[in-house]
Coordinates of C-alpha atoms and ligand atoms in Angstrom, one line a residue:
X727 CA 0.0 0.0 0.0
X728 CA 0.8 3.1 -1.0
X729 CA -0.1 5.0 2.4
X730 CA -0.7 4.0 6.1
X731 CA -4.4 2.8 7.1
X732 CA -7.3 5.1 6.8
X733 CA -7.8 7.0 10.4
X734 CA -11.1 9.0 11.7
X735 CA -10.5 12.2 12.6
X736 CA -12.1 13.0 15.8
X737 CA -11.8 15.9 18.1
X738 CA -8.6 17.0 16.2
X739 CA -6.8 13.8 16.3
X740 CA -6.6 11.0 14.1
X741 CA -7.4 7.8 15.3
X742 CA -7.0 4.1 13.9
X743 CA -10.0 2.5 12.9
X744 CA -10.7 -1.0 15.1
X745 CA -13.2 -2.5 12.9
X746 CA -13.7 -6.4 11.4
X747 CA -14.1 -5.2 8.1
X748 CA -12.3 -3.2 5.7
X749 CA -12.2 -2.1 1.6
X750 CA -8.9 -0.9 -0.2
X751 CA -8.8 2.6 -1.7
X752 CA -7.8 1.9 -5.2
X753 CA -6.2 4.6 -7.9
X754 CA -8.9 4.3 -10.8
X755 CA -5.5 5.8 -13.2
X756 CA -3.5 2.3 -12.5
X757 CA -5.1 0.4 -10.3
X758 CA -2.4 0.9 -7.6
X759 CA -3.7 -0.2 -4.3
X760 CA -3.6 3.3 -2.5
X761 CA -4.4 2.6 1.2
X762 CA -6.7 0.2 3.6
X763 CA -9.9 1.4 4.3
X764 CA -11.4 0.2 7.6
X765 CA -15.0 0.5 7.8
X766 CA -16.2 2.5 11.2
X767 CA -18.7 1.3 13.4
X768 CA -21.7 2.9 15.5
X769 CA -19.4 2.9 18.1
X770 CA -16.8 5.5 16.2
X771 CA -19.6 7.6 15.2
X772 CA -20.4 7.6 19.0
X773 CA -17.1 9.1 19.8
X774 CA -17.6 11.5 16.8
X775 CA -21.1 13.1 18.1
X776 CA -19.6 13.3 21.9
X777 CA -17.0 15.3 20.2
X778 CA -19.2 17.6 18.1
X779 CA -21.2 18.1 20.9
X780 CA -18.6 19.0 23.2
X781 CA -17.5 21.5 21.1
X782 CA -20.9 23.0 19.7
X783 CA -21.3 25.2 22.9
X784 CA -18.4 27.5 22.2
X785 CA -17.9 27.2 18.6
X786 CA -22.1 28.1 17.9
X787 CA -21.4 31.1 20.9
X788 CA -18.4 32.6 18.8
X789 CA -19.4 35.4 16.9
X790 CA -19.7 34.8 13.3
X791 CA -17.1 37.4 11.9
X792 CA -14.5 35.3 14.2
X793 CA -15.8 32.1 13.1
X794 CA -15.2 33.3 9.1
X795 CA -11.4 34.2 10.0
X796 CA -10.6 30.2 9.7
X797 CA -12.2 30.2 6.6
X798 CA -10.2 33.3 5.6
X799 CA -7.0 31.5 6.4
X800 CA -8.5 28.2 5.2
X801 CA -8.8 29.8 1.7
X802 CA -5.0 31.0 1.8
X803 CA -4.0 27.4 2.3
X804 CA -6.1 25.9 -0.5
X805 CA -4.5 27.9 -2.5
X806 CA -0.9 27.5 -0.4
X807 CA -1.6 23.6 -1.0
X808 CA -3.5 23.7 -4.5
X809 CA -0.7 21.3 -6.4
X810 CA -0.4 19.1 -3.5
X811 CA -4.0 18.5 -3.4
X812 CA -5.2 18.5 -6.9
X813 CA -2.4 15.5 -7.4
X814 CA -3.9 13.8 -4.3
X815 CA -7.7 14.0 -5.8
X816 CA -6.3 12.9 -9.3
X817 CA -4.9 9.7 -7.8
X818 CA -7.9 8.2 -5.7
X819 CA -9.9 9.8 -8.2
X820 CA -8.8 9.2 -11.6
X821 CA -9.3 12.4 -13.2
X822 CA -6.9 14.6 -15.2
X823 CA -4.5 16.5 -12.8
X824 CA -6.4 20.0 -14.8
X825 CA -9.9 18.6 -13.6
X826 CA -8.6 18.2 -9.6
X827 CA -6.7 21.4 -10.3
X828 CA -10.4 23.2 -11.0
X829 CA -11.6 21.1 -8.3
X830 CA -9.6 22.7 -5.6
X831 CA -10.2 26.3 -7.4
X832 CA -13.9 25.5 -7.0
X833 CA -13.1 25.2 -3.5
X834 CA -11.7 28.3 -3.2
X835 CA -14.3 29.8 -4.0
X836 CA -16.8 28.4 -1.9
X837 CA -14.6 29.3 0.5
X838 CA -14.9 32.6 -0.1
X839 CA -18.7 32.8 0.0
X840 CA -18.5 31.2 3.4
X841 CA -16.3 34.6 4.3
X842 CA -19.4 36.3 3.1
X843 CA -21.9 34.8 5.4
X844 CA -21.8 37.5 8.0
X845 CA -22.7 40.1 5.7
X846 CA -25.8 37.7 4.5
X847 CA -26.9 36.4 7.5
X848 CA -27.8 40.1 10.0
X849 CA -31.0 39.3 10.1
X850 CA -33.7 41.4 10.5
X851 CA -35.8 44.1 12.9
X852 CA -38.9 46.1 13.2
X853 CA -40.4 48.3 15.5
X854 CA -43.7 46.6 15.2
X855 CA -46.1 48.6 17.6
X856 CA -44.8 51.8 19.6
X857 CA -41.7 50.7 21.8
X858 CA -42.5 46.8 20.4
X859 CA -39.5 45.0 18.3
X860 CA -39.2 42.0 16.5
X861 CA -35.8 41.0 15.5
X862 CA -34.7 37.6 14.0
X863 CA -31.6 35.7 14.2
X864 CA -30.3 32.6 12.2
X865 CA -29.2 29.9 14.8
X866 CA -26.7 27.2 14.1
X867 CA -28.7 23.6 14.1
X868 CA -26.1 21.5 16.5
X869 CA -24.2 18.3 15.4
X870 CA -24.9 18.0 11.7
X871 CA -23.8 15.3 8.7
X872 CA -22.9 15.4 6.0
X873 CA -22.1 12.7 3.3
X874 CA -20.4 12.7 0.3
X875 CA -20.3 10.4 -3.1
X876 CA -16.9 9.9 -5.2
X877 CA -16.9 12.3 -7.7
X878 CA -15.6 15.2 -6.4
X879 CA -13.4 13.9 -3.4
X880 CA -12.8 17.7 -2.4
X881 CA -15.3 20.1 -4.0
X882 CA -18.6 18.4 -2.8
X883 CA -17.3 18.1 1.1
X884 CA -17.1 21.8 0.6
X885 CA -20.4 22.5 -0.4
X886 CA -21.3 21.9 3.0
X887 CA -18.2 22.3 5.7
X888 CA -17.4 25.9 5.2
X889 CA -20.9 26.9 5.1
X890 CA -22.5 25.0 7.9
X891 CA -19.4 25.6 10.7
X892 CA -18.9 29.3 9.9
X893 CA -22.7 29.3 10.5
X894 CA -21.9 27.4 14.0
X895 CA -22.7 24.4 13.3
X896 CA -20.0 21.7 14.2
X897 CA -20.1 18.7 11.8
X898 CA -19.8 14.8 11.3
X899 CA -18.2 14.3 7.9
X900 CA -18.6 11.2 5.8
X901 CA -16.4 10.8 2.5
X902 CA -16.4 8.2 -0.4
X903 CA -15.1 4.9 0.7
X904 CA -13.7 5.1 -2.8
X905 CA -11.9 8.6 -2.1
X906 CA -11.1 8.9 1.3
X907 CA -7.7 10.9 1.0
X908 CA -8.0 14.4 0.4
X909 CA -10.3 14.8 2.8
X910 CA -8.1 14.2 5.4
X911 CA -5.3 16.7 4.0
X912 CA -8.6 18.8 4.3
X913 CA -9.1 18.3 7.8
X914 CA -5.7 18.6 8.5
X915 CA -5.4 22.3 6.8
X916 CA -8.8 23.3 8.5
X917 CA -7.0 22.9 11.6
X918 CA -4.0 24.6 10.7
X919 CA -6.1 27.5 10.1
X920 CA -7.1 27.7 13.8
X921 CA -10.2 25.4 13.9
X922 CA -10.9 24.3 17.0
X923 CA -10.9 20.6 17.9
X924 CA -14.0 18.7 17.7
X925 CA -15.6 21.3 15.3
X926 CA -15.2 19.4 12.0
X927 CA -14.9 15.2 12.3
X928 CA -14.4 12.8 10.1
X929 CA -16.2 9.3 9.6
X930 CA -14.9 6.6 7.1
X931 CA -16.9 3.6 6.2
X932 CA -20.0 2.8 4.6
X933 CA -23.8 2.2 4.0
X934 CA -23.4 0.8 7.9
X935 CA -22.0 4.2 8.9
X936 CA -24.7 6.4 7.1
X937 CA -27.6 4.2 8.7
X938 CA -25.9 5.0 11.8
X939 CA -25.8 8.8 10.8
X940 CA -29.5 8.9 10.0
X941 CA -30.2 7.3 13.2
X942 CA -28.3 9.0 15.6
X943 CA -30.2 11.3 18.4
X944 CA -27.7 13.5 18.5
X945 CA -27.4 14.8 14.4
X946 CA -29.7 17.5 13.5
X947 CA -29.5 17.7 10.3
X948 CA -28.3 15.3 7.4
X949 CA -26.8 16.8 3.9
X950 CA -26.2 13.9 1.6
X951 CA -25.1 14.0 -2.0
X952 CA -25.0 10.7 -4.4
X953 CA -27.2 8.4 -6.3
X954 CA -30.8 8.7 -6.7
X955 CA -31.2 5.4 -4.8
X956 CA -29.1 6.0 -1.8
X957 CA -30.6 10.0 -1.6
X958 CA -33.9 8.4 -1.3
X959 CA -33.2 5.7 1.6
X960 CA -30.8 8.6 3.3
X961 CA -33.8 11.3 3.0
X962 CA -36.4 8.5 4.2
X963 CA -34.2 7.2 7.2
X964 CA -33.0 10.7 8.4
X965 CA -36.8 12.2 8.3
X966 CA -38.0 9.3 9.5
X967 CA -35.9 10.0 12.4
X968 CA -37.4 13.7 12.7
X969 CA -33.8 15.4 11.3
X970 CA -33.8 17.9 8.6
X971 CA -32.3 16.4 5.7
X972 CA -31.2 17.5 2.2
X973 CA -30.3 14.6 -0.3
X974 CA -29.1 15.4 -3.6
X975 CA -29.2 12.5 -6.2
X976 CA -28.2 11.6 -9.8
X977 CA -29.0 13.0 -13.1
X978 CA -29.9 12.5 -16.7
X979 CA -28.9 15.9 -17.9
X980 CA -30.2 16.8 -21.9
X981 CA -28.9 19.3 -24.3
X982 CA -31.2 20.5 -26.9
X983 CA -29.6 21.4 -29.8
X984 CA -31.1 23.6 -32.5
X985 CA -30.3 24.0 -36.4
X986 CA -28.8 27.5 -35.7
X987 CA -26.7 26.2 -32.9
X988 CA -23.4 27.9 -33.7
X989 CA -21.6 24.2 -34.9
X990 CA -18.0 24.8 -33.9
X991 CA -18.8 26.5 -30.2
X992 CA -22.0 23.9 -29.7
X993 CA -19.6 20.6 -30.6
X994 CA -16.8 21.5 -28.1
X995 CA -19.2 22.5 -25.4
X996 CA -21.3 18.9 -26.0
X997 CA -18.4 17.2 -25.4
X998 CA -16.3 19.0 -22.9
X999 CA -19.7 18.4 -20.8
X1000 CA -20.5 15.0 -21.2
X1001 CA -16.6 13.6 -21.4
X1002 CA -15.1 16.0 -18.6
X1003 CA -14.3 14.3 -15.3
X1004 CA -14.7 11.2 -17.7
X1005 CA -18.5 12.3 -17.3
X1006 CA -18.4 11.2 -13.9
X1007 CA -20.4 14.6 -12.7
X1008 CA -24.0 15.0 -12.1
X1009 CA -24.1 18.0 -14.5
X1010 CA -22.6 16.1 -17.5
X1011 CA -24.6 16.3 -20.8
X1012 CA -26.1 12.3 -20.8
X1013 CA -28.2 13.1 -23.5
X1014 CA -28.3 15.1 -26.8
X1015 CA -31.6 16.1 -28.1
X1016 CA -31.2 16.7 -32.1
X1017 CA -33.7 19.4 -32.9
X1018 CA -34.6 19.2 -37.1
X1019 CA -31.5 19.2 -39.2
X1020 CA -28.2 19.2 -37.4
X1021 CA -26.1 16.1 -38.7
X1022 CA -23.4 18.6 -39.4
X1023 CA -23.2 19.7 -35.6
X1024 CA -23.1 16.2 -35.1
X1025 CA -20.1 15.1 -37.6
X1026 CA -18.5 17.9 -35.6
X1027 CA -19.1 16.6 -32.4
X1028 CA -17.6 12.9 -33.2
X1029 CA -14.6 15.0 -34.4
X1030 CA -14.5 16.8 -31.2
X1031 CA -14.6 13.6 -29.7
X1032 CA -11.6 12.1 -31.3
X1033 CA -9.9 14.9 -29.6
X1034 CA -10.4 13.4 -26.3
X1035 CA -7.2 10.9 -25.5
X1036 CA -8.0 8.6 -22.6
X1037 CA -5.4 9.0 -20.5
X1038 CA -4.1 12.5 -21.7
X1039 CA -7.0 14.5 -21.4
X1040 CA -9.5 12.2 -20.4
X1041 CA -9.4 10.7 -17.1
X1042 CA -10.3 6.9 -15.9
X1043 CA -13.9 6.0 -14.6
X1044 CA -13.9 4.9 -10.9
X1045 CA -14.0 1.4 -11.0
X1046 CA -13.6 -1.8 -12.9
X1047 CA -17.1 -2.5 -12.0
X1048 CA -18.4 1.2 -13.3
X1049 CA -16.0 0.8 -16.7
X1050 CA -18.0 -2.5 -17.1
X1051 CA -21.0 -1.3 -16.5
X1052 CA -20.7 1.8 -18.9
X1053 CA -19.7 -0.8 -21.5
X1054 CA -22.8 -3.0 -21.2
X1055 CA -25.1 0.5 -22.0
X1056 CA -23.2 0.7 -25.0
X1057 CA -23.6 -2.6 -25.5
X1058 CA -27.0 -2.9 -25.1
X1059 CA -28.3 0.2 -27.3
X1060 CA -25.8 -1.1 -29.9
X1061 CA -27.9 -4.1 -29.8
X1062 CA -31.3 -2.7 -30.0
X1063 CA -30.6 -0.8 -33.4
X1064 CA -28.8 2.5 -31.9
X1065 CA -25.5 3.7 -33.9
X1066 CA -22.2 4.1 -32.2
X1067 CA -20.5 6.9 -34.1
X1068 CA -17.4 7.0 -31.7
X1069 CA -17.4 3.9 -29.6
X1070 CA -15.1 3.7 -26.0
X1071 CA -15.2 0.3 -25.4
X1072 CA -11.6 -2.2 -24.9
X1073 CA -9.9 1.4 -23.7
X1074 CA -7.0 0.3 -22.8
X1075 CA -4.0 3.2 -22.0
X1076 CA -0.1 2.3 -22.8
X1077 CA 1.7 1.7 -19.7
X1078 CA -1.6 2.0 -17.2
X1079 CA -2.8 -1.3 -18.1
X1080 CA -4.5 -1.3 -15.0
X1081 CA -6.4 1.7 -15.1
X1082 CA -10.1 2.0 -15.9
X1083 CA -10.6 4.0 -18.8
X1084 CA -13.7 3.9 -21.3
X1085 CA -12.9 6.5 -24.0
X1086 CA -15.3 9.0 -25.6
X1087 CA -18.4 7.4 -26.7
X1088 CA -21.3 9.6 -29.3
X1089 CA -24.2 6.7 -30.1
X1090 CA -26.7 8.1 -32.3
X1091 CA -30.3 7.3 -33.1
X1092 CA -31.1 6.5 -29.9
X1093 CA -35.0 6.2 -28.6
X1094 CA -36.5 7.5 -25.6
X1095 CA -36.7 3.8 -24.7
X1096 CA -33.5 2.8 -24.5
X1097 CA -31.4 2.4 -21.5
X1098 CA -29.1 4.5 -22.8
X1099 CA -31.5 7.3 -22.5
X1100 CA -33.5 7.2 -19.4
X1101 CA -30.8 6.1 -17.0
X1102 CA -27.2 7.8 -15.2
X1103 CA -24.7 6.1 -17.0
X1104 CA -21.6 7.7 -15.5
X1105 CA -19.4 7.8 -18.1
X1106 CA -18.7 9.6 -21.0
X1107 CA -21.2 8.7 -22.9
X1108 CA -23.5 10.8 -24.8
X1109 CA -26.7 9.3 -26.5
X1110 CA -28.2 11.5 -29.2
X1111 CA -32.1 11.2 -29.4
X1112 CA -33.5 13.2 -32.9
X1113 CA -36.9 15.2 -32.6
X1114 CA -38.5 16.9 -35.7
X1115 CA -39.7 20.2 -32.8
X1116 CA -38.8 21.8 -29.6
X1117 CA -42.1 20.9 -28.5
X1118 CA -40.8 17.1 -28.9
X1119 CA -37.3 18.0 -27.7
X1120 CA -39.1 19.5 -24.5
X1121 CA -41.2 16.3 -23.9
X1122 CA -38.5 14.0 -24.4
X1123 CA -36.7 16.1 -21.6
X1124 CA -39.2 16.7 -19.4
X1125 CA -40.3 12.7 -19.5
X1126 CA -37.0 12.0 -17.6
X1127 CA -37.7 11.4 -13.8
X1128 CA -34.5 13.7 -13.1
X1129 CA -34.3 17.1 -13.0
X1130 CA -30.5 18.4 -12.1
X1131 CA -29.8 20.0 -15.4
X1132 CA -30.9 21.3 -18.8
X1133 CA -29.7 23.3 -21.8
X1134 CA -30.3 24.6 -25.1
X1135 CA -28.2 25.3 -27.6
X1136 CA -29.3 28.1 -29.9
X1137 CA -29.3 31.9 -31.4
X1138 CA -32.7 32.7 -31.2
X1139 CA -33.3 34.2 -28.1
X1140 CA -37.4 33.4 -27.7
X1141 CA -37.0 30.0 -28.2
X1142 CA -33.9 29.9 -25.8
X1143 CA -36.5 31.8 -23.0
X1144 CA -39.2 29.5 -24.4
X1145 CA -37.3 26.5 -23.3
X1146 CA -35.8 27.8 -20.1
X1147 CA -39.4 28.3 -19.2
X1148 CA -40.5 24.7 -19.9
X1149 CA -37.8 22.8 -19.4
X1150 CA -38.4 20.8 -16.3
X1151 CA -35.1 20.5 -14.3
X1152 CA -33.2 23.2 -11.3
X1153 CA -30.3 24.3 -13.2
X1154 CA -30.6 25.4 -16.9
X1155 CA -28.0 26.3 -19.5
X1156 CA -28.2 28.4 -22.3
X1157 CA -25.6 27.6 -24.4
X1158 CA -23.2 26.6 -21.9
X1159 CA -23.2 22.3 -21.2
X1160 CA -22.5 22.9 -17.5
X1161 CA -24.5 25.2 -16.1
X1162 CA -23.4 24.9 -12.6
X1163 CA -24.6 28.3 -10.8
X1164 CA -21.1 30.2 -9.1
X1165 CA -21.8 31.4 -6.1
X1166 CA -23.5 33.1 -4.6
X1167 CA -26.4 31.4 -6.6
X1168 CA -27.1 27.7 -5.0
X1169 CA -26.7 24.6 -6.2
X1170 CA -29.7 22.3 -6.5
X1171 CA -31.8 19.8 -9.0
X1172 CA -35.5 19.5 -8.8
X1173 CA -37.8 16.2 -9.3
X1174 CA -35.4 12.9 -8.7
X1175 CA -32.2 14.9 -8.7
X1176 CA -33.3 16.0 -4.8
X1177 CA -35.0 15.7 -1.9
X1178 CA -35.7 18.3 0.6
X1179 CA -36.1 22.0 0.9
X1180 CA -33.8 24.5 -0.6
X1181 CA -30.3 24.3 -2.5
X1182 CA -27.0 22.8 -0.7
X1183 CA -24.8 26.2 -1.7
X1184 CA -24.6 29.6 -2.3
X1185 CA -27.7 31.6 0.0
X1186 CA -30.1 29.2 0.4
X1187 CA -27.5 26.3 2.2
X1188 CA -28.5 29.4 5.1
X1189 CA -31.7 28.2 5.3
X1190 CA -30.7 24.9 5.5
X1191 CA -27.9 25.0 8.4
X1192 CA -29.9 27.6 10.1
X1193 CA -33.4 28.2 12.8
X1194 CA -34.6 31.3 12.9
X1195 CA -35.3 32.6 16.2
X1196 CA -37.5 35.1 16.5
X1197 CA -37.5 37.3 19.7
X1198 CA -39.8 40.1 20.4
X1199 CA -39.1 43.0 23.2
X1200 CA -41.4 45.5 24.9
X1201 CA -38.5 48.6 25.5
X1202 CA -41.7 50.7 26.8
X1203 CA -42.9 48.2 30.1
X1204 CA -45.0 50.8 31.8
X1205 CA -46.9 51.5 28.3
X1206 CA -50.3 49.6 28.2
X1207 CA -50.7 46.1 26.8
X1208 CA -53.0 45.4 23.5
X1209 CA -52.8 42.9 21.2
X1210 CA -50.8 44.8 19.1
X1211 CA -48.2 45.4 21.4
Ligands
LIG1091 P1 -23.5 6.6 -3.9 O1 -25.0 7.0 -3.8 O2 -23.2 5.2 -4.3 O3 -22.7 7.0 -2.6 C1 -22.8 8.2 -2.0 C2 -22.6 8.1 -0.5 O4 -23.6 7.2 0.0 C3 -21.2 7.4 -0.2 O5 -20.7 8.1 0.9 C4 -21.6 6.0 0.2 O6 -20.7 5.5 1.2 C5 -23.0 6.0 0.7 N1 -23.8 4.8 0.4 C6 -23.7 4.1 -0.7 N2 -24.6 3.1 -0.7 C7 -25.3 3.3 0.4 C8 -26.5 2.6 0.9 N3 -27.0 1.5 0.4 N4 -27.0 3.0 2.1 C9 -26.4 4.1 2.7 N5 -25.4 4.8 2.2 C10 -24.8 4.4 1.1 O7 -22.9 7.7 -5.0 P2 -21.5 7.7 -5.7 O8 -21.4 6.5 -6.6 O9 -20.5 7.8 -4.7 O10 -21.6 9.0 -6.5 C11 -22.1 9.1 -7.8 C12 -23.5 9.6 -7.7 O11 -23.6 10.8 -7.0 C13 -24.1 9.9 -9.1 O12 -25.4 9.4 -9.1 C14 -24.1 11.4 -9.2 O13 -25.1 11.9 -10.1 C15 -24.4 11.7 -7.8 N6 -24.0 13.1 -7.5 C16 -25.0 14.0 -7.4 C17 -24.7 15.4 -7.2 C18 -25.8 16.4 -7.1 O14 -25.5 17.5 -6.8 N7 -27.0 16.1 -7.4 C19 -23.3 15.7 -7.1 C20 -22.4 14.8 -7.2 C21 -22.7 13.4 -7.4

C-alpha cells in the first residue's frame, strides 16, 4: 500500500480505525492499491457526536465574523496547497491533474462565500407597535452530517463544511469509501487555520455508517449527495428520524440542440460536458436532443470527440465495475438498433494497463426507450435522441424522472426563453453544457435529482444549516398592553 491505514478524525486527532471489516482505496488511473480502508462502526460515530457536541457550545457562541477568519485562512492554504491536493484527488480519483486542479479552485471559492456569510446572515428588525421590536436571528442547528459520493473527493465536502461551521454548526463528515484521502489533508489544513478541535470530524466507512448517521439522536440535520437510490433511503431514514435532511441524487442531464446552434462553439461545449471528469459529474450532458437538421453539428461533435485521448485528457472511470457497467449500456443500445459513431469500449492506455478507462463514446439514433436514454450512465457517454420540434425536444426532456440539469443550444433568443421556461429540471443552461450556478447562486436539481427543501450552496445552504429565532421586546414596560403590542 501506498499510504498508512485510513484513520477517523475525531476531536482533532486522528485515530486508527478498530473495525472487522475493511475495503482498499484503489487509484482508478492504475489500479495501484492506495491505502486500507477500515470501515467505522456505530461505536466511532459515538465518539464523533460526543466530540461535536462537546465543542458545539463554544464554537455556535463565537461570533460569526471570528468564526469566518478560519475560513479566511482556510482559503489562503487551499490555494498554499492547491498542487499538492489537486495531485492527491487525481490519484484516488482518476481524473486529469487540470480537472482536480479546477476542483480545488472551486473550493476556493466556496470558501470565499463562506467569508461572506456574516454580511448575509444580519438578520432582520422592526419596531412593530410603539416601543415593540421583532428581530430575527439565524441559529446554528447542532451536530450535523454530511455525506459525500466519489466524484468530487474535495469540492462536494465543501459544499457543505465551510458553510455550515462558519454558521456554527460543528459537523460529522462522511467521505467516499472510494476517495477517502484528500479529505483528510482537508481536515488537517482546517486545523492549521485555527479550527478548534472537535468542530469538523471525520467518519470513514460505509452504507453501515450512514444508517448510523441517519439514526443518531444526536445529528440534526443530514446533507447527503449521491445516487438517486441511496438520496432516497438517506432522506427517508433521516426524516424518519425527525432530522432535517437535504439529499441530492443523480441526473440525466439533456442538451437541446437547435439547427442554428453555432456548430463549432456547440460541438466543443457537448463534449467538454459529457466527457469531462470522464462524465463522472451529475451535470454532464447524458443526453443530446437533435432538434430538425443538425447532422453537421453532429459530424462535428464525433470529431471533437476524437480529440479526447484517454489518459491524456480524459481521465479513468472509478472502477472496474463502473468501466464495465458503462460498456454493457453501450452494448446494449448497440444491440437494439442504436449507432455508435465513436465507440469507447476495450480502452485500454499504454503503460496503465490497470487503469479503468472507457474513452469517448457519441451513439446516435437512440430512442426514448432505451437504457441508454433514461438512465445515469456515469461515463462519457453521450446518447443523441432526434426530434423533428422543440415541442418534442421538451417532452423528451421533461419525460425523464431527473431534474438536475438542462440546456439549449441556440441563437434565437425566444426559443432559448421558451425552453428555459418549460424545461423541467433546477439548473438550466443556455448555451453553456455545464450550467453549474457560481456562487452566490445555489446549487440544486429538482424532481429525482433531490429531496428536501432548498439548495446545498450559495444563500439558500443558510436556510438549511440555520433556525430562525425570533425574539420580540417591549422597551416601553410601563406602556399599556393590547394585542398589538
Ligand atoms: P452513492 O450513492 O453510491 O454513494 C454516496 C454516499 O452514500 C457514499 O458516501 C456511500 O458510502 C454512501 N452509500 C452508498 N450506498 C449506500 C447505501 N446503500 N446506504 C447508505 N449509504 C450508502 O454515489 P457515488 O457512486 O459515490 O456518486 C455518484 C452519484 O452521485 C451519481 O449518481 C451522481 O449523479 C451523484 N451526484 C450528485 C450530485 C448532485 O449535486 N445532485 C453531485 C455529485 C454526485
Amino acid at each position: 500500500m501506498k499510504y498508512p491505514a485510513i484513520q477517523n478524525f475525531i476531536n482533532g486527532r486522528f485515530s486508527d480505525i478498530a473495525s472487522p471489516r475493511s475495503l482498499t482505496v484503489i487509484s482508478p488511473s492504475d489500479g495501484k492499491e492506495l491505502a486500507i480502508m477500515p470501515c467505522s462502526t456505530a461505536a466511532d460515530l459515538d465518539a464523533a457526536v460526543a466530540a461535536a457536541q462537546a465543542a458545539f457550545p463554544a464554537w455556535s457562541q463565537t461570533p460569526i465574523k471570528e468564526r469566518v477568519q478560519v475560513f479566511f485562512r482556510y482559503k489562503y492554504l487551499l490555494e498554499r496547497d492547491l498542487q499538492e491536493l489537486a495531485s492527491l484527488v487525481s490519484e484516488e480519483n482518476g481524473k486529469t491533474l487540470g480537472e482536480a486542479v479546477a476542483e480545488i479552485e472551486k473550493c476556493i471559492e466556496l470558501t470565499e462565500f463562506a467569508t461572506s456569510l456574516p454580511q448575509l446572515v444580519t438578520g432582520e428588525v422592526l419596531e412593530v407597535s410603539k416601543g415593540v421590536e421583532c428581530r430575527t436571528a439565524h441559529v446554528p442547528l447542532g451536530v450535523v452530517a454530511s455525506i459525500v459520493p466519489f466524484n468530487f473527493p474535495s469540492m462536494v465536502p465543501n459544499w457543505t463544511i465551510p458553510n455550515a461551521i462558519a454558521l456554527g454548526n460543528c459537523m460529522i463528515m462522511k467521505p467516499s469509501e472510494k476517495v477517502p484521502l484528500s479529505l483528510a489533508r482537508i481536515a488537517t489544513l482546517l486545523q492549521e487555520a485555527g479550527l478548534p478541535d472537535g468542530v469538523l470530524n471525520i467518519v470513514n466507512g460505509d452504507s453501515e455508517i450512514v444508517n448510523a448517521i441517519c439514526d443518531h439522536p444526536g445529528i440534526t440535520a443530514v446533507s447527503f449527495v449521491g445516487s438517486t437510490r441511496v438520496a432516497r433511503l438517506v432522506y427517508q431514514r433521516a426524516t424518519q428520524n425527525l432530522k432535517r435532511c437535504l439529499a441530492l441524487g443523480g441526473a440525466k442531464n439533456h442538451l437541446l440542440v437547435l439547427p442554428d446552434a453555432k456548430p463549432d462553439m456547440t460541438a466543443q461545449n457537448v463534449v467538454a460536458s459529457m466527457s469531462g471528469c470522464a462524465g463522472q459529474r451529475c451535470m454532464a450532458a447524458s443526453a443530446m436532443v437533435a432538434v430538425g437538421e443538425v447532422d453537421h453539428i453532429v459530424d462535428k461533435i464525433c470529431a471533437e470527440a476524437g480529440k479526447v485521448v484517454p489518459g491524456r485528457n480524459l481521465g479513468a472511470v472509478i472502477s472496474r465495475a463502473a468501466k464495465e457497467k458503462i460498456e454493457q449500456y453501450i452494448t446494449e443500445a448497440e444491440q437494439q438498433g442504436a449507432r455508435v459513431l465513436i465507440d469507447g469500449r476495450n480502452t485500454v492506455v499504454e503503460g496503465k494497463e490497470n487503469g479503468t478507462y472507457v474513452g469517448p463514446t457519441v451513439i446516435d439514433h437512440v430512442k426514448p426507450d432505451m437504457a441508454v436514454a433514461r438512465e445515469e450512465i456515469f461515463g462519457p457517454v453521450i446518447s443523441i435522441l432526434r426530434a423533428a420540434t422543440v415541442d418534442e425536444a421538451l417532452a423528451i426532456e421533461n419525460a425523464n424522472p431527473y431534474g438536475n440539469a438542462a440546456a439549449v443550444y441556440t441563437q434565437n433568443g425566444s426559443l432559448a426563453r421558451y425552453i428555459v421556461e418549460k424545461a423541467n429540471a433546477g439548473m438550466i443552461g443556455v448555451n453553456i453544457g455545464v450550467p453549474v450556478p457560481r456562487e452566490p447562486f445555489s446549487f440544486g436539481g429538482w424532481n429525482e435529482s433531490k429531496f428536501g427543501v432548498g439548495d446545498i450552496t450559495g444563500k439558500s445552504s443558510i436556510e438549511f444549516w440555520t433556525r430562525l429565532k425570533k425574539t420580540t421586546v417591549k422597551w416601553n414596560p410601563e406602556a399599556g398592553v393590547n394585542w398589538m403590542s
